[in-house]
Coordinates of C-alpha atoms in Angstrom, one line a residue:
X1 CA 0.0 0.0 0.0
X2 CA 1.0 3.3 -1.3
X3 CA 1.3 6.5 0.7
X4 CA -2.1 8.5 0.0
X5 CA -2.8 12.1 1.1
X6 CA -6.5 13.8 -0.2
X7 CA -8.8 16.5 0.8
X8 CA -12.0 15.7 2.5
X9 CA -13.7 18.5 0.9
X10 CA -12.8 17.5 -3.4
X11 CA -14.2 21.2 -4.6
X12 CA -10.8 23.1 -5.7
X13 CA -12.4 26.6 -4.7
X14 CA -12.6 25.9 -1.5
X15 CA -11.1 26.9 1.3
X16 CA -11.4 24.3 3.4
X17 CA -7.9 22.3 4.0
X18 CA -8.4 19.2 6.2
X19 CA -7.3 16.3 4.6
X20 CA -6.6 12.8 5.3
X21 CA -3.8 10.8 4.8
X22 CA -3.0 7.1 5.2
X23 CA 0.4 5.5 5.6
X24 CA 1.2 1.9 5.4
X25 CA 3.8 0.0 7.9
X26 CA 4.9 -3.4 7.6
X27 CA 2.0 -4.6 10.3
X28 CA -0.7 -2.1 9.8
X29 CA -1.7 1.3 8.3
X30 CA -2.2 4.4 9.9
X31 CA -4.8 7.1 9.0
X32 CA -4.6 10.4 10.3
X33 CA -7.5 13.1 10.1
X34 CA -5.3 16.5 9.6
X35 CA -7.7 19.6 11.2
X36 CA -4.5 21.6 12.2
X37 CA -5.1 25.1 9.2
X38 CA -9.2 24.4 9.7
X39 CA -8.8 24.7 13.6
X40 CA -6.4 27.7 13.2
X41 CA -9.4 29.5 10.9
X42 CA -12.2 28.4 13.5
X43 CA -9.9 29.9 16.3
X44 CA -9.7 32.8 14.7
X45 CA -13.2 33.1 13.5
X46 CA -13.6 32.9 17.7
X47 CA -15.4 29.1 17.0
X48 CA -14.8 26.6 20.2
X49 CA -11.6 24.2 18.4
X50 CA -12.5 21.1 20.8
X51 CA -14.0 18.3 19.3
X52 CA -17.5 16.9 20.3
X53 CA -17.7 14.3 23.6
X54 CA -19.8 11.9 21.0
X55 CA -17.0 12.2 18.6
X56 CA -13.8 11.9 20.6
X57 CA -15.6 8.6 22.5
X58 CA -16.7 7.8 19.2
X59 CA -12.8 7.7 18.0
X60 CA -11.5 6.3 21.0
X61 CA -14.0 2.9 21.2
X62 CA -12.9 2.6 17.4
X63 CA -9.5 3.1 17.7
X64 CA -9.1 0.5 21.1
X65 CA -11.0 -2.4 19.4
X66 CA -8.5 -1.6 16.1
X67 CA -5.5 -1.7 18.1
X68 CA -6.9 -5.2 19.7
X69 CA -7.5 -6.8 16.5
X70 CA -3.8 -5.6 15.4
X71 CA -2.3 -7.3 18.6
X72 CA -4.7 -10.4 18.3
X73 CA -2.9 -10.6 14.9
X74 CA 0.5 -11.3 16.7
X75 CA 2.0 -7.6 16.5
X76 CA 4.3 -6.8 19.3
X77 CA 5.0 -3.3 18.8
X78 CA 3.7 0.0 20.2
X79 CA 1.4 2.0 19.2
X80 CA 2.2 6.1 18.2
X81 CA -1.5 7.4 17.7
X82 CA -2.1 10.9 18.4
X83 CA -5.6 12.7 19.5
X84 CA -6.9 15.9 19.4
X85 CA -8.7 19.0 17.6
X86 CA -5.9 19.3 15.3
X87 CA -4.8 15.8 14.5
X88 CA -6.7 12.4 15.0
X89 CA -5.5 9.1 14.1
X90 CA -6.4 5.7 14.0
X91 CA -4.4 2.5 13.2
X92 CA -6.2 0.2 10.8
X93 CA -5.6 -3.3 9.2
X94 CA -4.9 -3.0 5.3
X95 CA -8.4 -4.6 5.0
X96 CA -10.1 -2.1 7.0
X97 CA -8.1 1.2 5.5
X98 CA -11.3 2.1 3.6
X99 CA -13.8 1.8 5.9
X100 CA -12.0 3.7 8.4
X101 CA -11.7 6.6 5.9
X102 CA -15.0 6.6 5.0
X103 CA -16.3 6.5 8.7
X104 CA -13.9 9.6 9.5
X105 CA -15.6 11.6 7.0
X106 CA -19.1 11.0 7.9
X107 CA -17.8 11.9 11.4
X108 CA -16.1 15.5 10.2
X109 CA -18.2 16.3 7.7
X110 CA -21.7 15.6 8.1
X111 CA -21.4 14.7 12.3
X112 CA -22.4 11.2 11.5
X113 CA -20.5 9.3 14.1
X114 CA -22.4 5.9 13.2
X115 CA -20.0 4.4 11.1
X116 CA -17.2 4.9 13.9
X117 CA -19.5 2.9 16.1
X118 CA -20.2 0.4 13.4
X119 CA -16.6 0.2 12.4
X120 CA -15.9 -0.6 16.6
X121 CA -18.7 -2.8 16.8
X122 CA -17.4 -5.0 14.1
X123 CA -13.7 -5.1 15.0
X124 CA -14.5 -5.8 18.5
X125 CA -13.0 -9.1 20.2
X126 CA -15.3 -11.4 22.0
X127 CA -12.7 -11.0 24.6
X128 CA -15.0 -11.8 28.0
X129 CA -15.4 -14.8 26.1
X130 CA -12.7 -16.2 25.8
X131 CA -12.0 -15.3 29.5
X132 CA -15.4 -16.4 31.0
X133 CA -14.6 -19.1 33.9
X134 CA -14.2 -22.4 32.9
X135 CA -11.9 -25.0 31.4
X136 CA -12.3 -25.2 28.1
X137 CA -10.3 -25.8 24.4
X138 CA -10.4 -23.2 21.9
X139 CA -9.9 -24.1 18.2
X140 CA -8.0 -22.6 15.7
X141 CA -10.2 -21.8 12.6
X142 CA -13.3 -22.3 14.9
X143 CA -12.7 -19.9 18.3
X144 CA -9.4 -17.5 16.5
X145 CA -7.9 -17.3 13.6
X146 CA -4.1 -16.8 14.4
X147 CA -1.2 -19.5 15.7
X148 CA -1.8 -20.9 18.7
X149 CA 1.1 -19.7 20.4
X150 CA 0.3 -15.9 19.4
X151 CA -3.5 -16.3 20.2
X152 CA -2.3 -17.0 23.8
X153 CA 0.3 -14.7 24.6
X154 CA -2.5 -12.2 23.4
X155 CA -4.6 -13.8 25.8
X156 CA -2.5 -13.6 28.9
X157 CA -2.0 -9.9 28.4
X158 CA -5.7 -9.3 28.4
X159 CA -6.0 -11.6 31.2
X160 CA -3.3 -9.8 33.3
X161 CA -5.1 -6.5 32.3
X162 CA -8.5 -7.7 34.3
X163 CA -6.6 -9.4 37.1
X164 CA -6.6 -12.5 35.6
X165 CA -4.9 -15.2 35.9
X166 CA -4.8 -17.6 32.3
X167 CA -3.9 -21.5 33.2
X168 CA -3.8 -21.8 29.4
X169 CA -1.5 -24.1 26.9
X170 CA -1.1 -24.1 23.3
X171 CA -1.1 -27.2 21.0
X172 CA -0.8 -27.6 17.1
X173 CA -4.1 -26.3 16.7
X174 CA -6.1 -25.2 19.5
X175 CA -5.2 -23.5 22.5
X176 CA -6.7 -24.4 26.2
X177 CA -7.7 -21.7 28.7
X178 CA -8.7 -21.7 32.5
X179 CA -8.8 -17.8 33.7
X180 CA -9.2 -17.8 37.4
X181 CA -9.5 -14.6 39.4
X182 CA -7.2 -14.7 42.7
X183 CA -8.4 -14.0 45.8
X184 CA -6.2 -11.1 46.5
X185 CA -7.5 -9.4 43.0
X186 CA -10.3 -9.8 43.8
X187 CA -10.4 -7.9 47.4
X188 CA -8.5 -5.1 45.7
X189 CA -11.4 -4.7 42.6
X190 CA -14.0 -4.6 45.9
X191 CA -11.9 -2.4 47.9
X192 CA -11.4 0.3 44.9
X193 CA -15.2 0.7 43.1
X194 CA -14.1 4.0 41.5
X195 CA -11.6 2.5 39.8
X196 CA -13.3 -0.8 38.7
X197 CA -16.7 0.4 37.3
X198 CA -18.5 -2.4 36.4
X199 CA -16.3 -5.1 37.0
X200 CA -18.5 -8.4 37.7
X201 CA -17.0 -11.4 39.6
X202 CA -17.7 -14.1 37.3
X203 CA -14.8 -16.9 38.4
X204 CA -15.2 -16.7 42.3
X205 CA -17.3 -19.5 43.1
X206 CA -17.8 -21.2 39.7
X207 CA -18.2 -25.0 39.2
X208 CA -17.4 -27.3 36.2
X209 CA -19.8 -28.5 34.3
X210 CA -19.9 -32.5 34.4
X211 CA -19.6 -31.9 30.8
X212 CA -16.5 -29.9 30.8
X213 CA -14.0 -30.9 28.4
X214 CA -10.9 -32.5 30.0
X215 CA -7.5 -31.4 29.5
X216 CA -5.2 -34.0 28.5
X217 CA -2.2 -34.3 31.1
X218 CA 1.0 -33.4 29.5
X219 CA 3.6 -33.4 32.2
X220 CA 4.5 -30.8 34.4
X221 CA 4.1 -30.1 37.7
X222 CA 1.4 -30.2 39.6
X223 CA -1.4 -27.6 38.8
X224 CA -3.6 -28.2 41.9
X225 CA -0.8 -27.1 44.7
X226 CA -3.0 -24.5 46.4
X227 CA -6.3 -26.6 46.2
X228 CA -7.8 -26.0 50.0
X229 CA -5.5 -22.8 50.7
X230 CA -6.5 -20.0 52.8
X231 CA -6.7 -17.1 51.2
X232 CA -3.8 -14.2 52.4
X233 CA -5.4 -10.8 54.1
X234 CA -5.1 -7.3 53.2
X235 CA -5.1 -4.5 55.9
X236 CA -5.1 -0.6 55.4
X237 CA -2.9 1.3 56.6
X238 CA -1.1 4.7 56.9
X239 CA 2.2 4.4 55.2
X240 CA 4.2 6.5 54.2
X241 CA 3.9 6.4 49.9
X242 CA 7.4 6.6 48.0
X243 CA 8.9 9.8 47.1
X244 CA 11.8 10.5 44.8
X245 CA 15.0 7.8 44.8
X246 CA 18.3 9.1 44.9
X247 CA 18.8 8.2 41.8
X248 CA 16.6 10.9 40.8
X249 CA 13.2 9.1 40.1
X250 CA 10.2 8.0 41.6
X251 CA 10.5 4.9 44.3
X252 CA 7.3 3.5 42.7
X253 CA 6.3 3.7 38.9
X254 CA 3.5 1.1 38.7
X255 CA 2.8 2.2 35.0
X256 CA 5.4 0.5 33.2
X257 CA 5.6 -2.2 36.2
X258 CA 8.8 -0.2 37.4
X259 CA 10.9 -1.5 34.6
X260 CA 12.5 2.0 33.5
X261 CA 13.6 2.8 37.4
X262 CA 14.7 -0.9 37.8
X263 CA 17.1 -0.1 34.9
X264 CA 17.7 3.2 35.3
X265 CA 18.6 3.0 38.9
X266 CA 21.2 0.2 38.3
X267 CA 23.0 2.3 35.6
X268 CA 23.3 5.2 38.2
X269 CA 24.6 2.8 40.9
X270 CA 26.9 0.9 38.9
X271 CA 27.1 2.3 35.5
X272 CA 26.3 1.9 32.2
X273 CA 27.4 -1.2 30.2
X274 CA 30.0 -0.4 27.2
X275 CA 28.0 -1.2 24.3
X276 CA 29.1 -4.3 22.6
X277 CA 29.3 -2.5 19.3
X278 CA 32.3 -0.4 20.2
X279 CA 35.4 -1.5 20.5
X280 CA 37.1 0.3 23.9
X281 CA 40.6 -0.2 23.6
X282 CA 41.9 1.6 26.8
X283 CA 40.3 2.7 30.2
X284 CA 39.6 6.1 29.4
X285 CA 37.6 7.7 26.4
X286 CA 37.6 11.3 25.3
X287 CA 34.6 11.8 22.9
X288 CA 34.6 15.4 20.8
X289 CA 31.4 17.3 19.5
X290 CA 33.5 15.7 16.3
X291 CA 33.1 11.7 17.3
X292 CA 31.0 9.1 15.2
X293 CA 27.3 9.5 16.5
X294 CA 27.4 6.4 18.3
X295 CA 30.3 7.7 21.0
X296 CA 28.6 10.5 21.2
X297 CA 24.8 9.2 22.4
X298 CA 27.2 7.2 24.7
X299 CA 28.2 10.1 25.8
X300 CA 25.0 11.7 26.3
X301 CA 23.0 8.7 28.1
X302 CA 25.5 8.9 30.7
X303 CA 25.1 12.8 30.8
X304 CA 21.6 11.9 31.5
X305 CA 22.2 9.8 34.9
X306 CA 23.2 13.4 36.9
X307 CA 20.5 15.3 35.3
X308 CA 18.1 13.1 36.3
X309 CA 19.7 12.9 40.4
X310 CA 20.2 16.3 40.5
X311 CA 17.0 17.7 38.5
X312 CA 18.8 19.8 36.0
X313 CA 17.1 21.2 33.1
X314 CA 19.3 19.9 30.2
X315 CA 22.1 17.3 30.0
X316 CA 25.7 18.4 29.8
X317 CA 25.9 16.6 26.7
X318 CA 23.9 17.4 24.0
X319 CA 26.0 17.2 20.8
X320 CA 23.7 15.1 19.2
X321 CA 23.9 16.3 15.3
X322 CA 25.8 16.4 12.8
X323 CA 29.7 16.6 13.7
X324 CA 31.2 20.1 14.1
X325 CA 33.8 21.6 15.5
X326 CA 33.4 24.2 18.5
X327 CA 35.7 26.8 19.3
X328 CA 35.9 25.5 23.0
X329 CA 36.6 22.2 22.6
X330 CA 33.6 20.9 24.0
X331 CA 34.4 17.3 25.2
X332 CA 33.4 15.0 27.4
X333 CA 35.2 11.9 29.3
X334 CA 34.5 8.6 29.9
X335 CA 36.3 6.2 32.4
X336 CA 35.3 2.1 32.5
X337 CA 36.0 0.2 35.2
X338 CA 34.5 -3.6 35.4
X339 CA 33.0 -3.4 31.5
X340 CA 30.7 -0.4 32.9
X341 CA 31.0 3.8 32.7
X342 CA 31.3 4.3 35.9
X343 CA 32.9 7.7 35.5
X344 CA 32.2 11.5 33.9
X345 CA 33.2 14.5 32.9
X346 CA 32.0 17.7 30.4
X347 CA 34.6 20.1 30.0
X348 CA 35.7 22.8 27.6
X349 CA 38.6 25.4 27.6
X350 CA 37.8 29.0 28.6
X351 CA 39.7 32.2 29.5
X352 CA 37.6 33.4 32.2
X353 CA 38.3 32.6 35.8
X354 CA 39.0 33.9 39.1
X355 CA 40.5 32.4 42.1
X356 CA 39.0 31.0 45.3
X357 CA 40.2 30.2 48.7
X358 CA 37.4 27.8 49.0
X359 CA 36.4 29.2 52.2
X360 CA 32.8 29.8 53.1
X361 CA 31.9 32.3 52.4
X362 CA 35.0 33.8 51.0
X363 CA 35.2 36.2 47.5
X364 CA 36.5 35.4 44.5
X365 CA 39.7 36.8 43.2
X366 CA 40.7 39.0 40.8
X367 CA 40.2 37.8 36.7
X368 CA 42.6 35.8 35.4
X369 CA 42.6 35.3 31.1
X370 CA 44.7 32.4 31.1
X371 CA 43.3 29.4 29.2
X372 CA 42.2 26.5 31.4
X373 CA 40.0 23.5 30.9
X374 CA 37.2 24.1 33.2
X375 CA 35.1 21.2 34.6
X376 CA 31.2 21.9 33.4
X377 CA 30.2 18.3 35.6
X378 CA 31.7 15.6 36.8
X379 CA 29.9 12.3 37.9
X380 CA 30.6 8.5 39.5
X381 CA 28.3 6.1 39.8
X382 CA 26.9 5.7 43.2
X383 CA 29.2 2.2 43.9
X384 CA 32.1 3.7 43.4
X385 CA 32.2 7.3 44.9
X386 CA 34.3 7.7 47.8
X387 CA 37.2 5.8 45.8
X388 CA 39.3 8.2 43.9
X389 CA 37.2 8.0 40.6
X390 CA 36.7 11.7 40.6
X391 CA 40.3 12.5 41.4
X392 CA 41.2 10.2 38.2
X393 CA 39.4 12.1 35.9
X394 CA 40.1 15.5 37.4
X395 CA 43.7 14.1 36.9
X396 CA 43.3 12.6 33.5
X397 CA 41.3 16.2 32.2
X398 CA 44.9 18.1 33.5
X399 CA 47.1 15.7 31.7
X400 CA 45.1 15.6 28.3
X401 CA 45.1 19.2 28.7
X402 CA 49.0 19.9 29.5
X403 CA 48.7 21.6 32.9
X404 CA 48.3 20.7 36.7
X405 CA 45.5 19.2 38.6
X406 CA 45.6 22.8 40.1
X407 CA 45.2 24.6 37.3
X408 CA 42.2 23.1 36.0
X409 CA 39.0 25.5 36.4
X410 CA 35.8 24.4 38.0
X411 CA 32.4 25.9 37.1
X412 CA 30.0 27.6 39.3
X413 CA 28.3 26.6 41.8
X414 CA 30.5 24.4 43.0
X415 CA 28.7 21.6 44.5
X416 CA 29.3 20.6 48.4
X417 CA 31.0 17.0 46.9
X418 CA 32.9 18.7 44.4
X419 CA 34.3 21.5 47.5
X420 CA 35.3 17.9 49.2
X421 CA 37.0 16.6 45.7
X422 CA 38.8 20.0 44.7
X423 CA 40.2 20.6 48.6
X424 CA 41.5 17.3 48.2
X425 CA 43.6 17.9 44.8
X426 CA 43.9 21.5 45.3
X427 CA 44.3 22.0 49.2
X428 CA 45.7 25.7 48.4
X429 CA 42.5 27.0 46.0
X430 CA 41.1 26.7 43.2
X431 CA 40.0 28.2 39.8
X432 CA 36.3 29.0 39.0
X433 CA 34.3 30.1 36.3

């Protein structure tokens, strides 16, 4: 399928510029509804932009039961579907381009939301059966259409999603299902209404038909373990809730089951793994603003583990283009220790500095044009602060440089670690910028 881009309203006179295009990917086409020019002419006409409640529920109910049907086909992948007066988009299966395009129309143009309804009601799964209680075999060709195998991991995520669980197996052409609802998802669904409208407790309680198909034994363990169990309690109480980690995110991020802080968090405590990819010959790395791409987003996801502790705006590394030179000599440097980055520092070479005492409290001294390297950040990984890291690449920016540890200039502030690290190389003062 071909890229295709045409105007809703086909008379060349007019004015009117919202037009629709559809673009094809290897598992599914997307069709997007462009409204950006026509809501910048209501807004200035002083119409209301916003779309219609019927219509945006009317796009949503057709775009979820789309997005099943694309996942029930064994996609993967994510989905990048935008929403709102300007733009709306909805994925599609090739078969169903058409009728999505047509039902978009009827929706902008004439109001008719019908056909989204239509188009929902007849993509939609008959999901709550296939997860009704019960042991029971489906058939390929009969229940579903796809393999076996991709039928049932689509399955178990749906399952999961209602607080399922799915005793299920796959075979050459049929797949078996049990969902069972545990006792502890089930007292959090009754303890939280507001967020379980209409849930109904269909597997608490239910008994086999005599007529129920049996499952043919396979080997395994033994599925009946917790047959008799008492259920575990729950309790409320007033704890404390999780607040921000020291490595600079939340304690608790339920909505990607804490996988990004999990992995995020280990890469600031130990550091991040030296892509197989690149071949690291030595200990220490210095990557320029004129490096191959890929040393250079090295460089900046590690410049991203002290912006996120420390909250800062931007990342010290941001040299993400095309290569260029810079009249400072931007750079930044890497030390590995253990197949990991453990070790960090932006710098550049300046001419403006003064002197400090590093004294509380204390002035700076008088301007000094000499040109220094000057420290923008420096970061270790949590494991291995307190263990001369910093000091090594202080040392190592001096002697790439061609001056002393003393000379090197330190930006401002200067942080109450980096007072400790720069009394330590430079008991007698130090150079800031």
């Amino acid at each position: 399928m071909t890229e295709r881009t045409f105007h809703l309203v086909a008379d060349p006179s007019s004015r009117d510029t919202r037009k629709v295009r559809v673009r094809a990917s290897r598992w599914f086409a997307t069709v997007q509804l462009d409204r950006d020019s026509y809501v910048d002419a209501a807004a200035a006409r002083g119409d209301e932009p916003d779309l219609p409640a019927d219509y945006v529920e009317a796009v949503d109910k057709a775009r979820d039961a789309a997005m099943d049907c694309i996942r029930y086909d064994g996609y993967q992948g994510v989905f990048y579907l935008g929403s709102g007066p300007r733009w709306i988009e909805l994925c599609a299966r090739f078969r169903d381009v058409e009728a999505t395009v047509e039902a978009l129309r009827a929706a902008e143009l004439d109001h008719d939301y019908s056909g989204l309804h239509a188009l929902a009601d007849r993509l939609t799964l008959p999901i709550d059966e296939w997860l009704s209680p019960g042991e029971r075999e489906l058939i390929r060709g009969v229940d579903f259409d796809p393999p076996p195998r991709a039928f049932l991991r689509f399955l178990r995520a749906k399952a999961t999603k209602r607080g399922l669980r799915l005793n299920g197996r796959a075979t050459a052409g049929s797949v078996w299902v049990r969902p069972t609802l545990s006792a502890a998802q089930k007292q959090i669904r009754e303890m939280l209404p507001e967020r379980y409208q209409g849930w109904v407790d269909r597997w608490t309680g239910y008994i086999e038909s005599e007529h129920a198909p049996f499952r043919p034994w396979v080997g395994g363990s033994d599925e009946d373990l917790s047959r008799g169990a008492i259920p575990v309690q729950f309790r409320q109480l007033e704890a404390v809730s999780g607040g921000e980690c020291p490595c600079g995110m939340r304690l608790q991020d339920v909505e990607d089951d804490d996988n990004t802080h999990r992995v995020h968090h280990a890469n600031w405590a130990l550091g991040i793994r030296v892509p197989r990819s690149l071949n690291w010959w030595g200990d220490l790395v210095v990557v320029t603003t004129q490096s191959p791409i890929s040393w250079r987003k090295l460089a900046y996801q590690v410049a991203r583990m002290p912006q996120r502790e420390d909250n800062y705006d931007f990342p010290s590394w941001s040299h993400m283009g095309e290569p260029e030179e810079t009249s400072d000599n931007y750079r930044a440097y890497l030390l590995k220790v253990d197949g990991r980055i453990v070790g960090y520092v932006a710098a550049h070479d300046t001419t403006e500095h003064r002197r400090w005492d590093l004294a509380d409290g204390s002035k700076y001294g008088v301007e000094d044009a000499t040109l220094r390297p000057r420290i923008i950040l420096i970061w270790v990984a949590d494991a291995y602060r307190h263990r001369g890291i910093g000091a090594t690449l202080v040392q190592a920016l001096a002697t790439d440089f061609g001056c002393k540890v003393a000379d090197v200039s330190w930006s401002t502030p200067v942080s109450t670690a980096g007072q400790r690290l720069a009394r330590r190389l430079s008991p007698d003062g130090i150079w800031v910028s």
